[in-house]
Amino acid sequence: MIIGYDIIREEKGGRSLLKFNSDGSFGMLLFGDIHEKYDYETAPAFKDFQKLMTASIEEYKPDICVFLGDNLSSALCRDDYDAFCKALEGVFKPAFDRGIPVYAIMGNHEHDAGVDEDLIRAYSSVPLLNMRSESFPGKADYHEVVYSSDGKEPKAILWFLDSNNLCSDQGVDCDSTSYDYVHTDQIEWFEKTYAEENEKAGSVLPSYVFQHIPVPEEYELLRKAKFYELPVSVKGHNTLSGNRYVGKSGTKGYVGEGPCAPDFNNGQFESWKKTGGVKAAFFGHDHLNDFSGFVDGIYLAQHKTAGFRVYTDGCKSCVRYVRLNEDDPSVFTDELKHFKEFGLKCESLGPIFKRISDRQSMMMHFAARALGVSAAAAALAYTSYRLISGGKINGKK
């Protein structure tokens, strides 16, 4: 096994034991919604993602990488298990080449093929790739304890949770298109396991949660837009679609779309408050959003796509680096860095979509759908108008 970037680890029960580094740091590099496909070896979109992954790993030198769901289309796992395992090795290769463990969670689309247990088995079969089921068969709920640099004292817990697929799968009274949530039995598993870890440690360990679909409390970081803010506001999701939102004062980052949280609140956030110790939760799912802020003392951070396959302006794809300190693991720092900020050149987008912002990109697709023309034609018309009128696109002439 290759050991990289001062990662102090040892094998324990077939898995890497996570420890703080000799300098007291522990770094996690987060990637959201890459939605990779099986043409990854030749697709320009995949090459751009690999550039971002490689550049961010080289800059931040993380101890682990975390992928926040909707990672690789699960259809191949159903159709060709061995090919799926090989694809996993290719998708996460920049981390594997440097000996960095990858921790993955299930997004809603991982559940689409209906082969959840096979998919978890595939992820857990690849060296340095982690996903397993500790709660119930087919649920990718698991946790890792981060130990002190000498490996003797538990210091923090990382929770990787499966937020499932669609609410209608559960027979709950909600719209058929509403997204699912972490179920009651999963919450009970979390509370029981957390209590056991705290009892062993003799204290309440600070915890960090990673899951795909955000909790409904994310909307507490937003407020309804005033009339003059409507042009820069976003439409709420599903049952909140009659409202327009902007970020509250103190909310940092980009609000590009209404958070696609469940309509049904199953009490997961309240469980975090009750158990105590949960310091932050990081979510994928919303391809445009990278906003974050505190709700009742818990940091909620949304992560936009790190890939180039899905809706968004690919040049705004980004990573989030989260750093813990051994002296006080309840305190953390995080920062975002976007594709262009690494000095990278995009191959998969045309000249127009390389320049426009996320929101402009979405507006072009909506306009194209309404007008019955291509997104590129709509973008060209918009760009021409802005240039002729002397306006700026994304801050540039």
mmCIF file of C-alpha atoms in Angstrom:
data_model
loop_
_atom_site.group_PDB
_atom_site.id
_atom_site.type_symbol
_atom_site.label_atom_id
_atom_site.label_comp_id
_atom_site.label_asym_id
_atom_site.label_seq_id
_atom_site.Cartn_x
_atom_site.Cartn_y
_atom_site.Cartn_z
ATOM 1 C CA MET A 1 0.000 0.000 0.000
ATOM 2 C CA ILE A 2 1.291 3.454 -0.883
ATOM 3 C CA ILE A 3 1.259 5.917 2.000
ATOM 4 C CA GLY A 4 0.873 9.535 0.993
ATOM 5 C CA TYR A 5 1.029 13.016 2.467
ATOM 6 C CA ASP A 6 1.977 12.169 6.060
ATOM 7 C CA ILE A 7 -1.113 10.008 6.516
ATOM 8 C CA ILE A 8 -0.374 8.029 9.644
ATOM 9 C CA ARG A 9 -2.413 4.863 9.336
ATOM 10 C CA GLU A 10 -2.318 1.213 10.207
ATOM 11 C CA GLU A 11 -4.483 -1.692 9.199
ATOM 12 C CA LYS A 12 -7.227 -2.612 11.670
ATOM 13 C CA GLY A 13 -9.944 -5.084 10.832
ATOM 14 C CA GLY A 14 -9.207 -4.809 7.117
ATOM 15 C CA ARG A 15 -9.633 -1.019 7.084
ATOM 16 C CA SER A 16 -7.295 1.907 7.473
ATOM 17 C CA LEU A 17 -7.226 3.377 10.972
ATOM 18 C CA LEU A 18 -7.674 7.126 10.641
ATOM 19 C CA LYS A 19 -5.388 9.280 12.775
ATOM 20 C CA PHE A 20 -4.429 12.890 13.101
ATOM 21 C CA ASN A 21 -1.114 13.702 11.482
ATOM 22 C CA SER A 22 2.057 14.412 13.417
ATOM 23 C CA ASP A 23 1.395 18.153 13.020
ATOM 24 C CA GLY A 24 -2.045 17.754 14.631
ATOM 25 C CA SER A 25 -4.043 18.188 11.418
ATOM 26 C CA PHE A 26 -6.615 16.014 9.683
ATOM 27 C CA GLY A 27 -7.830 17.148 6.259
ATOM 28 C CA MET A 28 -10.854 16.043 4.245
ATOM 29 C CA LEU A 29 -11.407 16.961 0.587
ATOM 30 C CA LEU A 30 -15.069 16.877 -0.492
ATOM 31 C CA PHE A 31 -16.479 16.246 -3.974
ATOM 32 C CA GLY A 32 -20.165 16.562 -4.845
ATOM 33 C CA ASP A 33 -22.320 14.860 -7.528
ATOM 34 C CA ILE A 34 -19.858 13.940 -10.243
ATOM 35 C CA HIS A 35 -22.443 11.695 -12.002
ATOM 36 C CA GLU A 36 -19.746 9.816 -13.894
ATOM 37 C CA LYS A 37 -20.585 7.446 -16.726
ATOM 38 C CA TYR A 38 -18.928 4.467 -18.365
ATOM 39 C CA ASP A 39 -17.259 6.406 -21.164
ATOM 40 C CA TYR A 40 -14.978 7.938 -18.524
ATOM 41 C CA GLU A 41 -11.800 6.845 -20.330
ATOM 42 C CA THR A 42 -12.536 9.007 -23.400
ATOM 43 C CA ALA A 43 -15.036 11.679 -22.317
ATOM 44 C CA PRO A 44 -13.746 15.295 -22.139
ATOM 45 C CA ALA A 45 -16.066 15.880 -19.167
ATOM 46 C CA PHE A 46 -14.307 13.137 -17.229
ATOM 47 C CA LYS A 47 -10.894 14.542 -18.123
ATOM 48 C CA ASP A 48 -11.931 17.923 -16.731
ATOM 49 C CA PHE A 49 -13.113 16.314 -13.500
ATOM 50 C CA GLN A 50 -9.821 14.426 -13.211
ATOM 51 C CA LYS A 51 -7.965 17.710 -13.630
ATOM 52 C CA LEU A 52 -9.925 19.214 -10.749
ATOM 53 C CA MET A 53 -9.465 16.164 -8.553
ATOM 54 C CA THR A 54 -5.733 15.964 -9.228
ATOM 55 C CA ALA A 55 -5.095 19.691 -8.770
ATOM 56 C CA SER A 56 -7.073 19.860 -5.529
ATOM 57 C CA ILE A 57 -5.341 16.789 -4.075
ATOM 58 C CA GLU A 58 -1.947 18.229 -4.954
ATOM 59 C CA GLU A 59 -2.790 21.562 -3.345
ATOM 60 C CA TYR A 60 -4.554 20.435 -0.161
ATOM 61 C CA LYS A 61 -2.828 17.083 0.397
ATOM 62 C CA PRO A 62 -5.875 15.647 2.208
ATOM 63 C CA ASP A 63 -5.890 12.637 4.495
ATOM 64 C CA ILE A 64 -9.124 11.389 2.948
ATOM 65 C CA CYS A 65 -11.397 12.263 0.038
ATOM 66 C CA VAL A 66 -15.174 12.160 0.498
ATOM 67 C CA PHE A 67 -17.636 11.748 -2.381
ATOM 68 C CA LEU A 68 -21.116 12.963 -1.502
ATOM 69 C CA GLY A 69 -23.224 10.626 -3.651
ATOM 70 C CA ASP A 70 -24.413 10.326 -7.267
ATOM 71 C CA ASN A 71 -20.893 9.200 -8.041
ATOM 72 C CA LEU A 72 -21.097 6.620 -10.828
ATOM 73 C CA SER A 73 -24.226 5.425 -12.632
ATOM 74 C CA SER A 74 -25.412 2.266 -10.898
ATOM 75 C CA ALA A 75 -26.882 0.687 -14.045
ATOM 76 C CA LEU A 76 -23.567 -0.960 -14.893
ATOM 77 C CA CYS A 77 -23.425 -2.564 -11.449
ATOM 78 C CA ARG A 78 -26.695 -4.264 -12.359
ATOM 79 C CA ASP A 79 -25.598 -5.175 -15.884
ATOM 80 C CA ASP A 80 -21.872 -5.910 -15.444
ATOM 81 C CA TYR A 81 -20.572 -6.086 -11.879
ATOM 82 C CA ASP A 82 -16.903 -6.557 -12.815
ATOM 83 C CA ALA A 83 -16.988 -3.626 -15.254
ATOM 84 C CA PHE A 84 -18.513 -1.478 -12.523
ATOM 85 C CA CYS A 85 -15.674 -2.326 -10.125
ATOM 86 C CA LYS A 86 -13.135 -1.485 -12.811
ATOM 87 C CA ALA A 87 -14.888 1.833 -13.447
ATOM 88 C CA LEU A 88 -14.718 2.670 -9.728
ATOM 89 C CA GLU A 89 -10.962 2.168 -9.855
ATOM 90 C CA GLY A 90 -10.719 4.553 -12.796
ATOM 91 C CA VAL A 91 -12.977 7.274 -11.390
ATOM 92 C CA PHE A 92 -11.069 7.622 -8.112
ATOM 93 C CA LYS A 93 -7.601 6.932 -9.539
ATOM 94 C CA PRO A 94 -5.953 10.280 -8.629
ATOM 95 C CA ALA A 95 -6.586 9.538 -4.941
ATOM 96 C CA PHE A 96 -5.629 5.870 -5.179
ATOM 97 C CA ASP A 97 -2.362 6.707 -6.957
ATOM 98 C CA ARG A 98 -1.386 8.809 -3.943
ATOM 99 C CA GLY A 99 -2.492 6.300 -1.339
ATOM 100 C CA ILE A 100 -5.402 8.441 -0.152
ATOM 101 C CA PRO A 101 -8.513 6.600 1.083
ATOM 102 C CA VAL A 102 -11.815 7.528 -0.528
ATOM 103 C CA TYR A 103 -15.038 7.467 1.503
ATOM 104 C CA ALA A 104 -18.215 7.368 -0.573
ATOM 105 C CA ILE A 105 -21.898 7.654 0.271
ATOM 106 C CA MET A 106 -24.978 6.738 -1.700
ATOM 107 C CA GLY A 107 -26.883 9.445 -3.527
ATOM 108 C CA ASN A 108 -30.461 9.059 -4.698
ATOM 109 C CA HIS A 109 -29.288 7.844 -8.113
ATOM 110 C CA GLU A 110 -27.190 5.060 -6.616
ATOM 111 C CA HIS A 111 -30.540 3.507 -5.663
ATOM 112 C CA ASP A 112 -32.044 3.779 -9.153
ATOM 113 C CA ALA A 113 -30.856 0.383 -10.423
ATOM 114 C CA GLY A 114 -32.260 -1.514 -7.437
ATOM 115 C CA VAL A 115 -28.991 -3.331 -6.666
ATOM 116 C CA ASP A 116 -28.063 -1.577 -3.434
ATOM 117 C CA GLU A 117 -26.352 -4.523 -1.738
ATOM 118 C CA ASP A 118 -24.326 -5.373 -4.851
ATOM 119 C CA LEU A 119 -23.296 -1.753 -5.179
ATOM 120 C CA ILE A 120 -22.105 -1.566 -1.560
ATOM 121 C CA ARG A 121 -20.195 -4.820 -2.073
ATOM 122 C CA ALA A 122 -18.543 -3.389 -5.192
ATOM 123 C CA TYR A 123 -17.418 -0.210 -3.425
ATOM 124 C CA SER A 124 -16.032 -2.148 -0.465
ATOM 125 C CA SER A 125 -14.115 -4.533 -2.766
ATOM 126 C CA VAL A 126 -11.845 -1.834 -4.218
ATOM 127 C CA PRO A 127 -8.651 -1.155 -2.209
ATOM 128 C CA LEU A 128 -8.680 2.282 -0.513
ATOM 129 C CA LEU A 129 -12.380 2.756 -1.411
ATOM 130 C CA ASN A 130 -14.800 2.708 1.500
ATOM 131 C CA MET A 131 -18.551 2.145 1.640
ATOM 132 C CA ARG A 132 -20.258 -0.402 3.831
ATOM 133 C CA SER A 133 -23.517 -1.170 5.585
ATOM 134 C CA GLU A 134 -23.506 -1.013 9.400
ATOM 135 C CA SER A 135 -27.183 -0.282 9.962
ATOM 136 C CA PHE A 136 -29.408 -2.429 7.701
ATOM 137 C CA PRO A 137 -28.813 -4.486 4.543
ATOM 138 C CA GLY A 138 -28.725 -2.236 1.508
ATOM 139 C CA LYS A 139 -28.268 0.965 3.549
ATOM 140 C CA ALA A 140 -24.841 2.584 3.172
ATOM 141 C CA ASP A 141 -24.659 3.888 6.737
ATOM 142 C CA TYR A 142 -21.252 3.629 8.396
ATOM 143 C CA HIS A 143 -18.872 5.580 10.600
ATOM 144 C CA GLU A 144 -15.162 6.047 11.208
ATOM 145 C CA VAL A 145 -13.417 7.180 14.366
ATOM 146 C CA VAL A 146 -10.463 9.542 13.939
ATOM 147 C CA TYR A 147 -7.821 8.819 16.563
ATOM 148 C CA SER A 148 -5.080 10.922 18.115
ATOM 149 C CA SER A 149 -1.760 11.018 16.301
ATOM 150 C CA ASP A 150 -0.419 8.240 18.535
ATOM 151 C CA GLY A 151 -3.445 6.065 17.702
ATOM 152 C CA LYS A 152 -4.518 5.646 21.319
ATOM 153 C CA GLU A 153 -7.350 8.131 21.923
ATOM 154 C CA PRO A 154 -10.570 8.566 19.905
ATOM 155 C CA LYS A 155 -10.915 12.236 19.007
ATOM 156 C CA ALA A 156 -13.791 12.593 16.491
ATOM 157 C CA ILE A 157 -16.330 10.573 14.510
ATOM 158 C CA LEU A 158 -17.125 10.806 10.810
ATOM 159 C CA TRP A 159 -20.637 9.643 9.830
ATOM 160 C CA PHE A 160 -21.440 8.564 6.262
ATOM 161 C CA LEU A 161 -25.219 8.289 5.895
ATOM 162 C CA ASP A 162 -27.578 7.008 3.208
ATOM 163 C CA SER A 163 -30.405 9.482 2.541
ATOM 164 C CA ASN A 164 -32.227 7.067 0.181
ATOM 165 C CA ASN A 165 -34.104 8.009 -3.008
ATOM 166 C CA LEU A 166 -37.728 9.211 -3.291
ATOM 167 C CA CYS A 167 -40.208 9.908 -0.532
ATOM 168 C CA SER A 168 -42.955 8.065 -2.422
ATOM 169 C CA ASP A 169 -41.010 4.820 -1.917
ATOM 170 C CA GLN A 170 -41.982 4.939 1.757
ATOM 171 C CA GLY A 171 -45.746 5.406 1.375
ATOM 172 C CA VAL A 172 -45.541 8.728 3.204
ATOM 173 C CA ASP A 173 -48.133 11.384 2.384
ATOM 174 C CA CYS A 174 -45.957 13.496 0.105
ATOM 175 C CA ASP A 175 -45.647 14.348 -3.558
ATOM 176 C CA SER A 176 -44.333 11.531 -5.735
ATOM 177 C CA THR A 177 -41.364 13.679 -6.813
ATOM 178 C CA SER A 178 -40.351 14.614 -3.268
ATOM 179 C CA TYR A 179 -36.928 13.415 -2.223
ATOM 180 C CA ASP A 180 -36.435 10.896 0.533
ATOM 181 C CA TYR A 181 -34.758 11.300 3.909
ATOM 182 C CA VAL A 182 -32.846 9.336 6.528
ATOM 183 C CA HIS A 183 -35.400 6.908 7.982
ATOM 184 C CA THR A 184 -36.371 6.416 11.613
ATOM 185 C CA ASP A 185 -34.536 3.095 11.986
ATOM 186 C CA GLN A 186 -31.375 4.688 10.567
ATOM 187 C CA ILE A 187 -31.669 7.562 13.038
ATOM 188 C CA GLU A 188 -32.043 5.038 15.848
ATOM 189 C CA TRP A 189 -28.914 3.222 14.626
ATOM 190 C CA PHE A 190 -27.022 6.537 14.586
ATOM 191 C CA GLU A 191 -28.103 7.395 18.140
ATOM 192 C CA LYS A 192 -27.289 3.916 19.472
ATOM 193 C CA THR A 193 -23.884 3.757 17.770
ATOM 194 C CA TYR A 194 -23.002 7.293 18.837
ATOM 195 C CA ALA A 195 -23.865 6.482 22.466
ATOM 196 C CA GLU A 196 -21.665 3.376 22.325
ATOM 197 C CA GLU A 197 -18.697 5.306 20.908
ATOM 198 C CA ASN A 198 -19.106 8.063 23.494
ATOM 199 C CA GLU A 199 -19.253 5.500 26.308
ATOM 200 C CA LYS A 200 -16.011 3.930 25.121
ATOM 201 C CA ALA A 201 -14.367 7.357 24.814
ATOM 202 C CA GLY A 202 -15.697 8.623 28.136
ATOM 203 C CA SER A 203 -16.903 11.855 26.533
ATOM 204 C CA VAL A 204 -19.119 13.167 23.756
ATOM 205 C CA LEU A 205 -16.956 13.026 20.629
ATOM 206 C CA PRO A 206 -17.329 15.825 18.082
ATOM 207 C CA SER A 207 -19.012 14.457 14.982
ATOM 208 C CA TYR A 208 -19.122 15.369 11.304
ATOM 209 C CA VAL A 209 -21.887 14.098 9.022
ATOM 210 C CA PHE A 210 -21.710 13.460 5.285
ATOM 211 C CA GLN A 211 -24.858 12.650 3.304
ATOM 212 C CA HIS A 212 -26.387 13.312 -0.077
ATOM 213 C CA ILE A 213 -29.868 14.815 0.363
ATOM 214 C CA PRO A 214 -29.872 17.833 2.711
ATOM 215 C CA VAL A 215 -32.066 18.205 5.774
ATOM 216 C CA PRO A 216 -35.070 20.598 5.479
ATOM 217 C CA GLU A 217 -33.439 22.908 8.048
ATOM 218 C CA GLU A 218 -31.183 24.198 5.264
ATOM 219 C CA TYR A 219 -34.012 26.597 4.413
ATOM 220 C CA GLU A 220 -33.325 28.319 7.741
ATOM 221 C CA LEU A 221 -30.173 29.697 6.084
ATOM 222 C CA LEU A 222 -32.403 31.469 3.538
ATOM 223 C CA ARG A 223 -35.152 34.081 3.690
ATOM 224 C CA LYS A 224 -37.927 35.095 1.336
ATOM 225 C CA ALA A 225 -36.762 37.570 -1.266
ATOM 226 C CA LYS A 226 -37.941 41.159 -1.291
ATOM 227 C CA PHE A 227 -39.444 42.467 -4.509
ATOM 228 C CA TYR A 228 -36.257 44.157 -5.683
ATOM 229 C CA GLU A 229 -34.273 40.956 -4.985
ATOM 230 C CA LEU A 230 -36.375 38.753 -7.263
ATOM 231 C CA PRO A 231 -33.883 38.841 -10.168
ATOM 232 C CA VAL A 232 -31.198 37.276 -7.951
ATOM 233 C CA SER A 233 -33.496 34.973 -5.974
ATOM 234 C CA VAL A 234 -34.162 31.261 -6.383
ATOM 235 C CA LYS A 235 -37.424 29.339 -6.492
ATOM 236 C CA GLY A 236 -38.108 27.016 -3.564
ATOM 237 C CA HIS A 237 -38.265 23.291 -4.153
ATOM 238 C CA ASN A 238 -41.506 21.333 -4.533
ATOM 239 C CA THR A 239 -43.997 22.392 -1.808
ATOM 240 C CA LEU A 240 -41.986 25.611 -1.338
ATOM 241 C CA SER A 241 -42.008 26.450 -5.049
ATOM 242 C CA GLY A 242 -44.395 29.377 -4.491
ATOM 243 C CA ASN A 243 -41.633 31.271 -2.671
ATOM 244 C CA ARG A 244 -38.450 32.969 -3.851
ATOM 245 C CA TYR A 245 -35.376 32.899 -1.612
ATOM 246 C CA VAL A 246 -32.018 34.583 -1.043
ATOM 247 C CA GLY A 247 -29.346 33.848 1.536
ATOM 248 C CA LYS A 248 -29.737 35.349 5.004
ATOM 249 C CA SER A 249 -27.145 37.655 6.468
ATOM 250 C CA GLY A 250 -24.364 35.402 7.723
ATOM 251 C CA THR A 251 -24.961 32.717 5.097
ATOM 252 C CA LYS A 252 -21.855 32.471 2.966
ATOM 253 C CA GLY A 253 -21.432 31.050 -0.523
ATOM 254 C CA TYR A 254 -23.632 30.781 -3.596
ATOM 255 C CA VAL A 255 -27.374 30.098 -3.555
ATOM 256 C CA GLY A 256 -28.018 28.937 -7.100
ATOM 257 C CA GLU A 257 -31.236 26.959 -6.643
ATOM 258 C CA GLY A 258 -33.784 26.172 -3.957
ATOM 259 C CA PRO A 259 -32.389 23.371 -1.772
ATOM 260 C CA CYS A 260 -33.888 20.059 -2.899
ATOM 261 C CA ALA A 261 -34.555 18.863 0.638
ATOM 262 C CA PRO A 262 -37.355 16.439 1.571
ATOM 263 C CA ASP A 263 -40.840 17.869 2.053
ATOM 264 C CA PHE A 264 -41.273 15.462 4.962
ATOM 265 C CA ASN A 265 -39.147 16.244 8.029
ATOM 266 C CA ASN A 266 -38.286 12.978 9.781
ATOM 267 C CA GLY A 267 -36.484 14.586 12.714
ATOM 268 C CA GLN A 268 -32.864 13.880 11.761
ATOM 269 C CA PHE A 269 -31.671 17.391 12.617
ATOM 270 C CA GLU A 270 -33.480 17.246 15.960
ATOM 271 C CA SER A 271 -31.698 13.950 16.620
ATOM 272 C CA TRP A 272 -28.360 15.680 16.064
ATOM 273 C CA LYS A 273 -29.323 18.372 18.550
ATOM 274 C CA LYS A 274 -30.543 15.805 21.085
ATOM 275 C CA THR A 275 -27.454 13.609 20.958
ATOM 276 C CA GLY A 276 -25.114 16.598 21.016
ATOM 277 C CA GLY A 277 -21.669 16.664 19.475
ATOM 278 C CA VAL A 278 -22.620 17.033 15.791
ATOM 279 C CA LYS A 279 -20.607 20.043 14.688
ATOM 280 C CA ALA A 280 -21.227 20.067 10.953
ATOM 281 C CA ALA A 281 -23.073 18.280 8.160
ATOM 282 C CA PHE A 282 -22.035 18.360 4.504
ATOM 283 C CA PHE A 283 -24.460 17.620 1.673
ATOM 284 C CA GLY A 284 -24.446 17.032 -2.076
ATOM 285 C CA HIS A 285 -27.535 16.719 -4.317
ATOM 286 C CA ASP A 286 -27.924 20.416 -5.311
ATOM 287 C CA HIS A 287 -25.628 20.934 -8.265
ATOM 288 C CA LEU A 288 -25.559 24.737 -8.062
ATOM 289 C CA ASN A 289 -25.432 25.450 -4.338
ATOM 290 C CA ASP A 290 -22.299 25.907 -2.263
ATOM 291 C CA PHE A 291 -23.751 28.019 0.547
ATOM 292 C CA SER A 292 -23.209 27.296 4.235
ATOM 293 C CA GLY A 293 -24.021 28.612 7.692
ATOM 294 C CA PHE A 294 -25.002 27.721 11.243
ATOM 295 C CA VAL A 295 -28.470 26.569 12.321
ATOM 296 C CA ASP A 296 -28.873 26.066 16.080
ATOM 297 C CA GLY A 297 -25.112 25.760 16.415
ATOM 298 C CA ILE A 298 -24.694 23.108 13.705
ATOM 299 C CA TYR A 299 -22.881 24.070 10.501
ATOM 300 C CA LEU A 300 -24.828 23.039 7.378
ATOM 301 C CA ALA A 301 -22.808 23.157 4.174
ATOM 302 C CA GLN A 302 -24.138 22.544 0.689
ATOM 303 C CA HIS A 303 -21.750 21.308 -1.970
ATOM 304 C CA LYS A 304 -22.234 21.858 -5.676
ATOM 305 C CA THR A 305 -21.081 19.418 -8.315
ATOM 306 C CA ALA A 306 -17.378 18.762 -8.721
ATOM 307 C CA GLY A 307 -18.048 17.228 -12.128
ATOM 308 C CA PHE A 308 -18.930 18.270 -15.665
ATOM 309 C CA ARG A 309 -21.732 15.857 -16.510
ATOM 310 C CA VAL A 310 -24.791 17.577 -15.055
ATOM 311 C CA TYR A 311 -26.628 20.881 -15.065
ATOM 312 C CA THR A 312 -24.421 23.812 -13.979
ATOM 313 C CA ASP A 313 -21.651 25.842 -15.512
ATOM 314 C CA GLY A 314 -18.851 23.313 -15.377
ATOM 315 C CA CYS A 315 -16.196 25.948 -14.813
ATOM 316 C CA LYS A 316 -17.840 26.684 -11.465
ATOM 317 C CA SER A 317 -17.353 23.084 -10.331
ATOM 318 C CA CYS A 318 -15.556 23.068 -7.012
ATOM 319 C CA VAL A 319 -14.165 21.190 -4.036
ATOM 320 C CA ARG A 320 -14.437 21.897 -0.322
ATOM 321 C CA TYR A 321 -11.508 21.331 2.035
ATOM 322 C CA VAL A 322 -12.334 20.710 5.710
ATOM 323 C CA ARG A 323 -9.566 20.696 8.314
ATOM 324 C CA LEU A 324 -9.732 19.428 11.902
ATOM 325 C CA ASN A 325 -7.146 20.037 14.619
ATOM 326 C CA GLU A 326 -6.176 17.425 17.187
ATOM 327 C CA ASP A 327 -5.990 19.951 20.023
ATOM 328 C CA ASP A 328 -9.716 20.691 19.651
ATOM 329 C CA PRO A 329 -11.471 18.519 17.033
ATOM 330 C CA SER A 330 -14.770 20.309 17.717
ATOM 331 C CA VAL A 331 -13.361 23.340 15.876
ATOM 332 C CA PHE A 332 -12.904 23.121 12.109
ATOM 333 C CA THR A 333 -12.126 25.293 9.119
ATOM 334 C CA ASP A 334 -13.395 24.895 5.576
ATOM 335 C CA GLU A 335 -12.876 26.586 2.249
ATOM 336 C CA LEU A 336 -14.135 26.274 -1.311
ATOM 337 C CA LYS A 337 -12.043 26.426 -4.437
ATOM 338 C CA HIS A 338 -13.439 26.389 -7.969
ATOM 339 C CA PHE A 339 -12.106 24.870 -11.169
ATOM 340 C CA LYS A 340 -10.804 28.123 -12.671
ATOM 341 C CA GLU A 341 -9.196 29.146 -9.387
ATOM 342 C CA PHE A 342 -6.771 26.258 -9.811
ATOM 343 C CA GLY A 343 -5.695 27.775 -13.137
ATOM 344 C CA LEU A 344 -7.233 24.877 -15.079
ATOM 345 C CA LYS A 345 -8.461 24.995 -18.678
ATOM 346 C CA CYS A 346 -11.799 23.375 -19.464
ATOM 347 C CA GLU A 347 -12.050 21.039 -22.469
ATOM 348 C CA SER A 348 -15.651 19.866 -22.202
ATOM 349 C CA LEU A 349 -17.493 23.211 -22.443
ATOM 350 C CA GLY A 350 -17.868 25.529 -25.410
ATOM 351 C CA PRO A 351 -16.574 29.113 -25.434
ATOM 352 C CA ILE A 352 -19.855 30.611 -24.195
ATOM 353 C CA PHE A 353 -20.549 28.238 -21.325
ATOM 354 C CA LYS A 354 -16.986 28.649 -20.101
ATOM 355 C CA ARG A 355 -17.766 32.293 -19.346
ATOM 356 C CA ILE A 356 -21.310 32.547 -18.066
ATOM 357 C CA SER A 357 -22.270 32.067 -14.448
ATOM 358 C CA ASP A 358 -24.276 29.195 -12.962
ATOM 359 C CA ARG A 359 -27.503 31.155 -12.891
ATOM 360 C CA GLN A 360 -27.026 32.444 -16.454
ATOM 361 C CA SER A 361 -26.352 28.895 -17.610
ATOM 362 C CA MET A 362 -29.597 27.679 -16.044
ATOM 363 C CA MET A 363 -31.523 30.605 -17.540
ATOM 364 C CA MET A 364 -30.248 29.657 -20.995
ATOM 365 C CA HIS A 365 -31.501 26.103 -20.618
ATOM 366 C CA PHE A 366 -34.908 27.277 -19.364
ATOM 367 C CA ALA A 367 -35.164 29.841 -22.174
ATOM 368 C CA ALA A 368 -34.161 27.233 -24.745
ATOM 369 C CA ARG A 369 -36.852 24.875 -23.509
ATOM 370 C CA ALA A 370 -39.478 27.607 -23.689
ATOM 371 C CA LEU A 371 -38.414 28.802 -27.141
ATOM 372 C CA GLY A 372 -37.803 25.374 -28.595
ATOM 373 C CA VAL A 373 -34.200 26.157 -29.560
ATOM 374 C CA SER A 374 -30.888 24.781 -28.419
ATOM 375 C CA ALA A 375 -29.275 26.022 -25.218
ATOM 376 C CA ALA A 376 -26.261 27.107 -27.247
ATOM 377 C CA ALA A 377 -28.461 29.251 -29.521
ATOM 378 C CA ALA A 378 -30.130 30.857 -26.522
ATOM 379 C CA ALA A 379 -26.741 31.442 -24.924
ATOM 380 C CA LEU A 380 -25.381 32.967 -28.129
ATOM 381 C CA ALA A 381 -28.319 35.372 -28.363
ATOM 382 C CA TYR A 382 -27.924 36.391 -24.729
ATOM 383 C CA THR A 383 -24.158 36.786 -25.048
ATOM 384 C CA SER A 384 -24.484 38.890 -28.206
ATOM 385 C CA TYR A 385 -26.993 41.159 -26.515
ATOM 386 C CA ARG A 386 -24.756 41.667 -23.492
ATOM 387 C CA LEU A 387 -21.673 42.370 -25.580
ATOM 388 C CA ILE A 388 -23.427 44.741 -27.961
ATOM 389 C CA SER A 389 -25.016 46.641 -25.085
ATOM 390 C CA GLY A 390 -21.670 46.994 -23.351
ATOM 391 C CA GLY A 391 -22.669 44.740 -20.479
ATOM 392 C CA LYS A 392 -20.508 42.250 -18.705
ATOM 393 C CA ILE A 393 -20.759 38.509 -18.487
ATOM 394 C CA ASN A 394 -19.505 36.990 -15.261
ATOM 395 C CA GLY A 395 -17.598 40.180 -14.465
ATOM 396 C CA LYS A 396 -15.783 40.279 -17.813
ATOM 397 C CA LYS A 397 -16.425 42.172 -21.062
#
